[in-house]
PDB file of C-alpha atoms in Angstrom:
ATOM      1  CA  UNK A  10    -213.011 -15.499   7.192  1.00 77.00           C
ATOM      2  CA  UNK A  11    -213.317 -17.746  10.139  1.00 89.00           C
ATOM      3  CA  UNK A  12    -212.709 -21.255  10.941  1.00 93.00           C
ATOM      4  CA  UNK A  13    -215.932 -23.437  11.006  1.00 92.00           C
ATOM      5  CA  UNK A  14    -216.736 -27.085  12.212  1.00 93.00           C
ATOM      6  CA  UNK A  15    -218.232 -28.669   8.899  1.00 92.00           C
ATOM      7  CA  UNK A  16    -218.451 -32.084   9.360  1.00 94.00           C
ATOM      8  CA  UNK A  17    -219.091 -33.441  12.280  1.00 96.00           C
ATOM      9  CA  UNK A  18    -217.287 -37.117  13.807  1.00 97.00           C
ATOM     10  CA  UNK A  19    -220.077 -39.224  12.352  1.00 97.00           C
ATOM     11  CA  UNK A  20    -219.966 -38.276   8.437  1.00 96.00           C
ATOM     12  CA  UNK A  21    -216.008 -38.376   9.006  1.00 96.00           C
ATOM     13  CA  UNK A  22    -216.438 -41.642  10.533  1.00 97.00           C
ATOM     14  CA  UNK A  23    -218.618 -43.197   8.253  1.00 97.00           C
ATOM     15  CA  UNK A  24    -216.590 -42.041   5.316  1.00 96.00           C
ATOM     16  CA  UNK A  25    -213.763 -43.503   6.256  1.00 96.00           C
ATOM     17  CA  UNK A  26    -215.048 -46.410   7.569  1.00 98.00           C
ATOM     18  CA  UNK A  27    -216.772 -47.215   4.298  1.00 97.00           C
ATOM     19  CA  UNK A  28    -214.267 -46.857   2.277  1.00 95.00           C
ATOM     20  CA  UNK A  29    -211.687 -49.137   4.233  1.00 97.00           C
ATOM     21  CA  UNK A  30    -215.282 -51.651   4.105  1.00 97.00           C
ATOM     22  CA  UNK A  31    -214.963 -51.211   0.254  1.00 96.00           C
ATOM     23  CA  UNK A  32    -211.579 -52.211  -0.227  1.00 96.00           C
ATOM     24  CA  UNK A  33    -211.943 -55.515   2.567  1.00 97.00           C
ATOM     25  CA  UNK A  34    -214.789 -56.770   0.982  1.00 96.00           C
ATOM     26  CA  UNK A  35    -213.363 -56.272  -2.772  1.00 95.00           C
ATOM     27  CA  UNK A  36    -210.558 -58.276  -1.394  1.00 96.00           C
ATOM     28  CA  UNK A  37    -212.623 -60.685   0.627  1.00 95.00           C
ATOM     29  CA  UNK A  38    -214.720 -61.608  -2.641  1.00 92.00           C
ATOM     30  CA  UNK A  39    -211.540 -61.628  -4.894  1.00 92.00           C
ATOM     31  CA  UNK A  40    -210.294 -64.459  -2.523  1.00 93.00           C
ATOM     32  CA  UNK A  41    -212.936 -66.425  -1.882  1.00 90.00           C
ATOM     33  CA  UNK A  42    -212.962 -65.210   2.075  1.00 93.00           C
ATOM     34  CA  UNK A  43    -216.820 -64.990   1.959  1.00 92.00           C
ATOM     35  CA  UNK A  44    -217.868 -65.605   5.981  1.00 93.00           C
ATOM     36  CA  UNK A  45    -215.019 -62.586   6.547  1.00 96.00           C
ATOM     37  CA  UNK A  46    -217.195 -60.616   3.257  1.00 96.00           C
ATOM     38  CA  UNK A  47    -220.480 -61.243   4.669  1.00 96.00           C
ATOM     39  CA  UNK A  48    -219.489 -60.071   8.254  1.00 97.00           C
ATOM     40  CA  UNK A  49    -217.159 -56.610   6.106  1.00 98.00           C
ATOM     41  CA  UNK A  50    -220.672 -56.502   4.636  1.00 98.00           C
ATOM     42  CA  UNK A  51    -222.696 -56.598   7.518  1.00 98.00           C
ATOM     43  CA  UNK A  52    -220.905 -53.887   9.344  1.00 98.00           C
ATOM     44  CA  UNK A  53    -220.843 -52.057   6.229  1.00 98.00           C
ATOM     45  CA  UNK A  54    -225.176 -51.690   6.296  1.00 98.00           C
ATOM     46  CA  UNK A  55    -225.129 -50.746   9.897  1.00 98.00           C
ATOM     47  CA  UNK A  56    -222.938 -47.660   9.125  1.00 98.00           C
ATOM     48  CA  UNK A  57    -224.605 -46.892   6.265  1.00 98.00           C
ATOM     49  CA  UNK A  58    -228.269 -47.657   7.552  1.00 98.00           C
ATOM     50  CA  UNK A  59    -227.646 -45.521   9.945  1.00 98.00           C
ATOM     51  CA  UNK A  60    -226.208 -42.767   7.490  1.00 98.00           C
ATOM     52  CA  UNK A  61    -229.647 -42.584   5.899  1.00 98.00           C
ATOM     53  CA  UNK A  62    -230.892 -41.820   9.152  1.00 98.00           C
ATOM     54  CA  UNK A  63    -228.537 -39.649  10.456  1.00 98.00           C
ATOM     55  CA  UNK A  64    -229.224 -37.825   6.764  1.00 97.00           C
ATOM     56  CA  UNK A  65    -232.761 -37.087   8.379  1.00 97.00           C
ATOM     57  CA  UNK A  66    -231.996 -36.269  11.893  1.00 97.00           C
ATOM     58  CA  UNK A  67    -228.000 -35.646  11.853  1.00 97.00           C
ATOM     59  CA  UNK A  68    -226.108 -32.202  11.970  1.00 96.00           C
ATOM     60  CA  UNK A  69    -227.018 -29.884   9.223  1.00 95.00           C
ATOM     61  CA  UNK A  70    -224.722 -30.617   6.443  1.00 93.00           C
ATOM     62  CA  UNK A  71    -225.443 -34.317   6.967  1.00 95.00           C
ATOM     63  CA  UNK A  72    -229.050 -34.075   6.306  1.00 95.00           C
ATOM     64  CA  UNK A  73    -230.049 -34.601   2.617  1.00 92.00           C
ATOM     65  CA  UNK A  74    -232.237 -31.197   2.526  1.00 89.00           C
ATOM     66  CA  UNK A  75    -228.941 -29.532   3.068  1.00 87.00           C
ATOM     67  CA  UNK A  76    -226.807 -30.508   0.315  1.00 83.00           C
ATOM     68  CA  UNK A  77    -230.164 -32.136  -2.301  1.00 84.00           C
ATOM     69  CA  UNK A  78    -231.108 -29.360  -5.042  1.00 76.00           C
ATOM     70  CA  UNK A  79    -233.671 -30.334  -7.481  1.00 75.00           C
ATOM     71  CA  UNK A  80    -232.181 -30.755 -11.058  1.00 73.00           C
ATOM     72  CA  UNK A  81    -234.048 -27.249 -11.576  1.00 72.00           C
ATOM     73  CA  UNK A  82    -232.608 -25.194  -8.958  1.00 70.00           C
ATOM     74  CA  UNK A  83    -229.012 -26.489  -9.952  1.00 69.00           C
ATOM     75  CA  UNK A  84    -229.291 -25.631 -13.073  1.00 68.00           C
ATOM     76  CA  UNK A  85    -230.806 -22.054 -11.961  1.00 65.00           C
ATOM     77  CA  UNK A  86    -228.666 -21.497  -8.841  1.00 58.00           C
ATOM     78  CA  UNK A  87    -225.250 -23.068 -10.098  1.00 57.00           C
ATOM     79  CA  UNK A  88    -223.004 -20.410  -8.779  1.00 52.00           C
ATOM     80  CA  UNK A  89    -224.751 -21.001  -5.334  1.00 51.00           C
ATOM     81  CA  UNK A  90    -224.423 -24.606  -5.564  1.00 44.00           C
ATOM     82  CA  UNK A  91    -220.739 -24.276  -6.469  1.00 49.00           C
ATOM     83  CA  UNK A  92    -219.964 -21.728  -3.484  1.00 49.00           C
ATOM     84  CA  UNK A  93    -222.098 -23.075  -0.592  1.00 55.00           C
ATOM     85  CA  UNK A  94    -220.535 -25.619   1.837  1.00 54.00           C
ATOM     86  CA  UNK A  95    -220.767 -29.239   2.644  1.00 52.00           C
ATOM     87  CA  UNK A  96    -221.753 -31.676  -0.342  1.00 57.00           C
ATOM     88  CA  UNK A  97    -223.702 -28.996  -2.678  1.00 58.00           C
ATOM     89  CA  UNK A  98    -224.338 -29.597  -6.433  1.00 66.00           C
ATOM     90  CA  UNK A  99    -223.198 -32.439  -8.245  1.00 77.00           C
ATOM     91  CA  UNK A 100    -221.416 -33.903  -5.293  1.00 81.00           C
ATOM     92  CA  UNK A 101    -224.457 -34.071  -3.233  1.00 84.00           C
ATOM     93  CA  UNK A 102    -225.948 -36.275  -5.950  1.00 87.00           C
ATOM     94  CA  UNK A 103    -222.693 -38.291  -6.203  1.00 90.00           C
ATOM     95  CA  UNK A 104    -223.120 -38.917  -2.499  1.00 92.00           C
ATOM     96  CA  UNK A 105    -226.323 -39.951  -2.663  1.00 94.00           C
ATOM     97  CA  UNK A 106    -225.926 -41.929  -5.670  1.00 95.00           C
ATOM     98  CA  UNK A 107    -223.241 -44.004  -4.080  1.00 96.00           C
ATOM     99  CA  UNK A 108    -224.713 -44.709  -1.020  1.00 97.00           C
ATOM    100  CA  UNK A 109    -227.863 -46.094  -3.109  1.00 97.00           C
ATOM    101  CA  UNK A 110    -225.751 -48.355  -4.923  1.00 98.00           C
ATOM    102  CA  UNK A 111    -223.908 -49.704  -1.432  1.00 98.00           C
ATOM    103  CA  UNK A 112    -227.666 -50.084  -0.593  1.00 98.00           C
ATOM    104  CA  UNK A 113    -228.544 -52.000  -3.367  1.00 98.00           C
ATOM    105  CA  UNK A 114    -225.119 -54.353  -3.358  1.00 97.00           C
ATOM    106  CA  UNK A 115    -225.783 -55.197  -0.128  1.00 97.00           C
ATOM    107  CA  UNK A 116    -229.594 -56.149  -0.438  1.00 97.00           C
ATOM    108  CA  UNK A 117    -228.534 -58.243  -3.707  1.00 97.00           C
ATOM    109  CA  UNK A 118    -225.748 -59.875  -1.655  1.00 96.00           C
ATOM    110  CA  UNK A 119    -228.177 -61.256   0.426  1.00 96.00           C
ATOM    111  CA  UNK A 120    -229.972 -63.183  -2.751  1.00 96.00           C
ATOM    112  CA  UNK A 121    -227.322 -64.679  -4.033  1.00 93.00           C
ATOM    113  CA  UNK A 122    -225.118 -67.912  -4.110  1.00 88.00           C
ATOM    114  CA  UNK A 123    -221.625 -68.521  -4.796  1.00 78.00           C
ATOM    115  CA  UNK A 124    -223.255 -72.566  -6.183  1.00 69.00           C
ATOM    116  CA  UNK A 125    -220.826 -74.144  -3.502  1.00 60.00           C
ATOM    117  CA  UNK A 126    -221.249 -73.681   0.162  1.00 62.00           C
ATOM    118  CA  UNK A 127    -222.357 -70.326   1.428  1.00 80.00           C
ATOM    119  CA  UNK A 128    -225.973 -68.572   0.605  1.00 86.00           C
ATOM    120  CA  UNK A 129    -227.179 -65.410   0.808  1.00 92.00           C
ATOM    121  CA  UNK A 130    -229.961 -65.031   4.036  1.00 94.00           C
ATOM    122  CA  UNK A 131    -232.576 -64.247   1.331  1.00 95.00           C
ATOM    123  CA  UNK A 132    -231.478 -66.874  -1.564  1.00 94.00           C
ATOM    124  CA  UNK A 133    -234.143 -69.710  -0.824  1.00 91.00           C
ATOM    125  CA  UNK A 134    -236.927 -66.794  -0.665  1.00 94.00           C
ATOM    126  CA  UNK A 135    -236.575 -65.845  -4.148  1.00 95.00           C
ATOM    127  CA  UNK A 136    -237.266 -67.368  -7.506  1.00 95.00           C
ATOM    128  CA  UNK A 137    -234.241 -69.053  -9.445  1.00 93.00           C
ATOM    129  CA  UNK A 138    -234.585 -66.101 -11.719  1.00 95.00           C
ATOM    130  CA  UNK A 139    -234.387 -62.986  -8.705  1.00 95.00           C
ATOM    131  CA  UNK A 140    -230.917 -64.887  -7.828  1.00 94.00           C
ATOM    132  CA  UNK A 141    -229.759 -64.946 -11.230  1.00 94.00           C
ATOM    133  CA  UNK A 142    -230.244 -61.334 -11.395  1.00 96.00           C
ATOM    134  CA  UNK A 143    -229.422 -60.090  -8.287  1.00 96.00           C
ATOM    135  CA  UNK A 144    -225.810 -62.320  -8.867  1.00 94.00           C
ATOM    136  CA  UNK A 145    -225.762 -60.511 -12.187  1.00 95.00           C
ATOM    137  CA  UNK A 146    -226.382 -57.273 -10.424  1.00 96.00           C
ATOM    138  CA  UNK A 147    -224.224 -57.809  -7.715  1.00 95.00           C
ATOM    139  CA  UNK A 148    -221.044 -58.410  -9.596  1.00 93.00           C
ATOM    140  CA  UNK A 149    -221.675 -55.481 -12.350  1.00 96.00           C
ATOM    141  CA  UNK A 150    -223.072 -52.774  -9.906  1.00 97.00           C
ATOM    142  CA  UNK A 151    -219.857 -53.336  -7.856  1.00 94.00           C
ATOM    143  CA  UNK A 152    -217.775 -52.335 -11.216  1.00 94.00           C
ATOM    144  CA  UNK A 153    -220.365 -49.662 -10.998  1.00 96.00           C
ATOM    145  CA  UNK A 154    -219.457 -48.610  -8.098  1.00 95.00           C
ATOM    146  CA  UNK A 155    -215.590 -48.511  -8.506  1.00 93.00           C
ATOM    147  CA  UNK A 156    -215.925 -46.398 -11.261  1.00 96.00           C
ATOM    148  CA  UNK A 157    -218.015 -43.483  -9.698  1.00 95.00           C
ATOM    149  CA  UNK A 158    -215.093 -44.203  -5.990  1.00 93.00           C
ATOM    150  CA  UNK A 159    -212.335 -43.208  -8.640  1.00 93.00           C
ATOM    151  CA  UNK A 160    -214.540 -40.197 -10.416  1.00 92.00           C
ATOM    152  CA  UNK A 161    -215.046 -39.093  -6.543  1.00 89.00           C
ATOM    153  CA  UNK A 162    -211.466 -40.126  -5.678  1.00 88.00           C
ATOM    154  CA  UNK A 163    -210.478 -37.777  -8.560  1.00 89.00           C
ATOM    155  CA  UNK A 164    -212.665 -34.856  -7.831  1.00 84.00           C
ATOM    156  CA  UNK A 165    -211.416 -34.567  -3.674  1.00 81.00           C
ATOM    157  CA  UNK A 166    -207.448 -34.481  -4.939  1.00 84.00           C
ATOM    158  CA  UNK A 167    -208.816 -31.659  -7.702  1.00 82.00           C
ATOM    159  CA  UNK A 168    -209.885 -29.692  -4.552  1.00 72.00           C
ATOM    160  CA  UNK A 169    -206.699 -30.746  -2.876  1.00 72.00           C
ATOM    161  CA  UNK A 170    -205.084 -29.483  -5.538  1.00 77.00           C
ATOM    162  CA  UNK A 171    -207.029 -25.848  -5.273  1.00 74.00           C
ATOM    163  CA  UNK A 172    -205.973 -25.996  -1.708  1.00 68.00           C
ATOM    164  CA  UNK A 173    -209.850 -24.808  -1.155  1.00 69.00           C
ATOM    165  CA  UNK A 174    -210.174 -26.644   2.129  1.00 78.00           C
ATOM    166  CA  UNK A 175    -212.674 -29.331   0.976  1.00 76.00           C
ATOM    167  CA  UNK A 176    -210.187 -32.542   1.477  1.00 79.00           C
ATOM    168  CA  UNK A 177    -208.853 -31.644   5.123  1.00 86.00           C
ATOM    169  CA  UNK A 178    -212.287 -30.733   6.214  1.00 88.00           C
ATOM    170  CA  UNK A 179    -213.215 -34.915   5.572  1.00 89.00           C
ATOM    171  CA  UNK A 180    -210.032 -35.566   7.770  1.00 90.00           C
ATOM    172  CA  UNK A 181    -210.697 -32.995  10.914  1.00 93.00           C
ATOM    173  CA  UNK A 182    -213.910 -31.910  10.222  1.00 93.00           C
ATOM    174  CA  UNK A 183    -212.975 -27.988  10.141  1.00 93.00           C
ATOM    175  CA  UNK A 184    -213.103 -25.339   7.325  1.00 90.00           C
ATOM    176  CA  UNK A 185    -211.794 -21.798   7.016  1.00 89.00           C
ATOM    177  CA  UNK A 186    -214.949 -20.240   5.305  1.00 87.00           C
ATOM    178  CA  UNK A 187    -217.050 -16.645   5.225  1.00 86.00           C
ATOM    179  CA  UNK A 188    -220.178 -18.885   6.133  1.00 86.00           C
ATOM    180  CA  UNK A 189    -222.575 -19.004   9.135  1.00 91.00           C
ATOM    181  CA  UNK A 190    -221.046 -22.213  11.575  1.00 94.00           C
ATOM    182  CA  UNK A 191    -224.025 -24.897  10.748  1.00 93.00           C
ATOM    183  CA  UNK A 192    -225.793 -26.771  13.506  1.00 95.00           C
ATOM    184  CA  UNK A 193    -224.004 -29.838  14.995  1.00 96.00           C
ATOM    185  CA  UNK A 194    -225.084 -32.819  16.857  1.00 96.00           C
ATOM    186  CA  UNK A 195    -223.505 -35.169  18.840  1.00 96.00           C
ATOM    187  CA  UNK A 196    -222.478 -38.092  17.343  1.00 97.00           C
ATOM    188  CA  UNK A 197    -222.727 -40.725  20.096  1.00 97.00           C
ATOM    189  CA  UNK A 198    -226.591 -40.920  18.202  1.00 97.00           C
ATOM    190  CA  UNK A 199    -224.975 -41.953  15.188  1.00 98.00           C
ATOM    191  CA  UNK A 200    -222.903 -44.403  16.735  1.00 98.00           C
ATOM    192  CA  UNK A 201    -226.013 -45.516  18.709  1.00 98.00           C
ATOM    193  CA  UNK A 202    -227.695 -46.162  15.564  1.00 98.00           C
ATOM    194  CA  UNK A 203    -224.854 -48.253  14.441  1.00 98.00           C
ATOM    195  CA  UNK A 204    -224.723 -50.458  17.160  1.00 98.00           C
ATOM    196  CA  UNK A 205    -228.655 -50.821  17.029  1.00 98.00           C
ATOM    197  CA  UNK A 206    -228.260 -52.308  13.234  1.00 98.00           C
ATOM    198  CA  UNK A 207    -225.389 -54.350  14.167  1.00 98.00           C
ATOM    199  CA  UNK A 208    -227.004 -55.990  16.876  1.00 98.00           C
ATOM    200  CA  UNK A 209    -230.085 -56.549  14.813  1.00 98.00           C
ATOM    201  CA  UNK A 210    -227.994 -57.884  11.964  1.00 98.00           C
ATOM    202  CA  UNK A 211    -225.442 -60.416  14.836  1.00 97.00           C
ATOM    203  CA  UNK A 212    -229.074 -61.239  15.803  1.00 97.00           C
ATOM    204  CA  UNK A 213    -230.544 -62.172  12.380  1.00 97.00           C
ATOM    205  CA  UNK A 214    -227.627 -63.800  11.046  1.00 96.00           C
ATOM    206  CA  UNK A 215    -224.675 -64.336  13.356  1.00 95.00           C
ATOM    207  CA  UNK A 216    -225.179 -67.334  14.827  1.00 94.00           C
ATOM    208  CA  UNK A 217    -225.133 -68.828  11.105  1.00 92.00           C
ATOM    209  CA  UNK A 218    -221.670 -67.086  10.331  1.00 92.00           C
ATOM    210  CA  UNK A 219    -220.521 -68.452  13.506  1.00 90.00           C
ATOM    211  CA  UNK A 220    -221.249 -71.954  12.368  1.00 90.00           C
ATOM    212  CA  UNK A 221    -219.504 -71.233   8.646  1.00 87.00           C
ATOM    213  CA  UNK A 222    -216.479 -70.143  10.364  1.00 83.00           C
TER     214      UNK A 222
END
């Protein structure tokens, strides 16, 4: 057994990052603070924009042919999945899964209209009937979503509970494991990234939050 670095600082930082995003803009929307939601939200797709890159071009256990099994080879190598390290199995689906739906709140966010003062970027592009579903969508997926946070919320204190390693490595990145040490990048990319997308998104639309403030 020997201590390995698992994750490196940009999955930690991104998961962490999202998840305090999650809870402001829950609480944002629940209050009516929508220029503060829109801006959560914002930041939100730049980390997670650059996620899906980083999933391409990242360290090893960040990139989606590390931890991705079709459904046939998890069925056929479920021991492996279950033993391997990093998000392998069912939890690299739930990962994956999750991150689509973020996706997919945050591109109906931008269709829709709270019918008072403040529009979504895309709203007047659409039909009447792409905002009345992307509203509906936006408000149900994000019940979606809390669901599948507490199923994941649920499994990580499981392997707290099994004392297996799997929760601390999230927090420092490190795991005491029989396993070859994965390649690791730097993350000052991933941060690049981020600050690419949130520049392009201050471009696109801050000026008009500025003038809602």
């Amino acid at each position: 057994m020997k201590v390995i670095q698992l994750w490196d600082k940009a999955i930690r930082f991104y998961h962490w990052s999202q998840l305090l995003l999650l809870a402001g803009l829950w609480f944002t929307a629940d209050q009516g603070y929508l220029v503060v939601h829109q801006v959560l939200a914002y930041s939100l797709a730049a980390l997670l924009i650059s996620r899906f890159v980083w999933g391409f071009v990242g360290s090893e256990t960040a990139r989606f042919s590390h931890f991705l099994q079709s459904p046939f080879q998890l069925v056929r190598m479920w021991n492996k999945a279950k033993h391997g390290i990093g998000h392998k199995g069912l939890s690299g689906y739930m990962s994956l899964t999750l991150m689509t739906l973020i996706l997919l709140q945050f591109i109906s966010g931008l269709m829709t209209t709270d019918d008072v003062m403040t529009e979504g970027p895309l709203y007047a592009s659409v039909s009447s009937d792409w905002s009345s579903f992307a509203s509906w969508f936006h408000h149900n997926n994000f019940d979606l979503l809390l669901i599948l946070i507490a199923v994941h919320v649920v499994a990580a204190l499981f392997h707290g509970q099994k004392k297996d390693g799997v929760l601390g490595a999230m927090l420092h990145g490190k795991l005491e494991t029989d396993a070859q040490q994965p390649a690791i990048k730097s993350s000052r990319w991933y941060l690049l990234l981020v600050l690419v997308f949130a520049g392009v998104f201050a471009l696109w639309q801050g000026m008009s939050l500025y003038q809602q403030w």
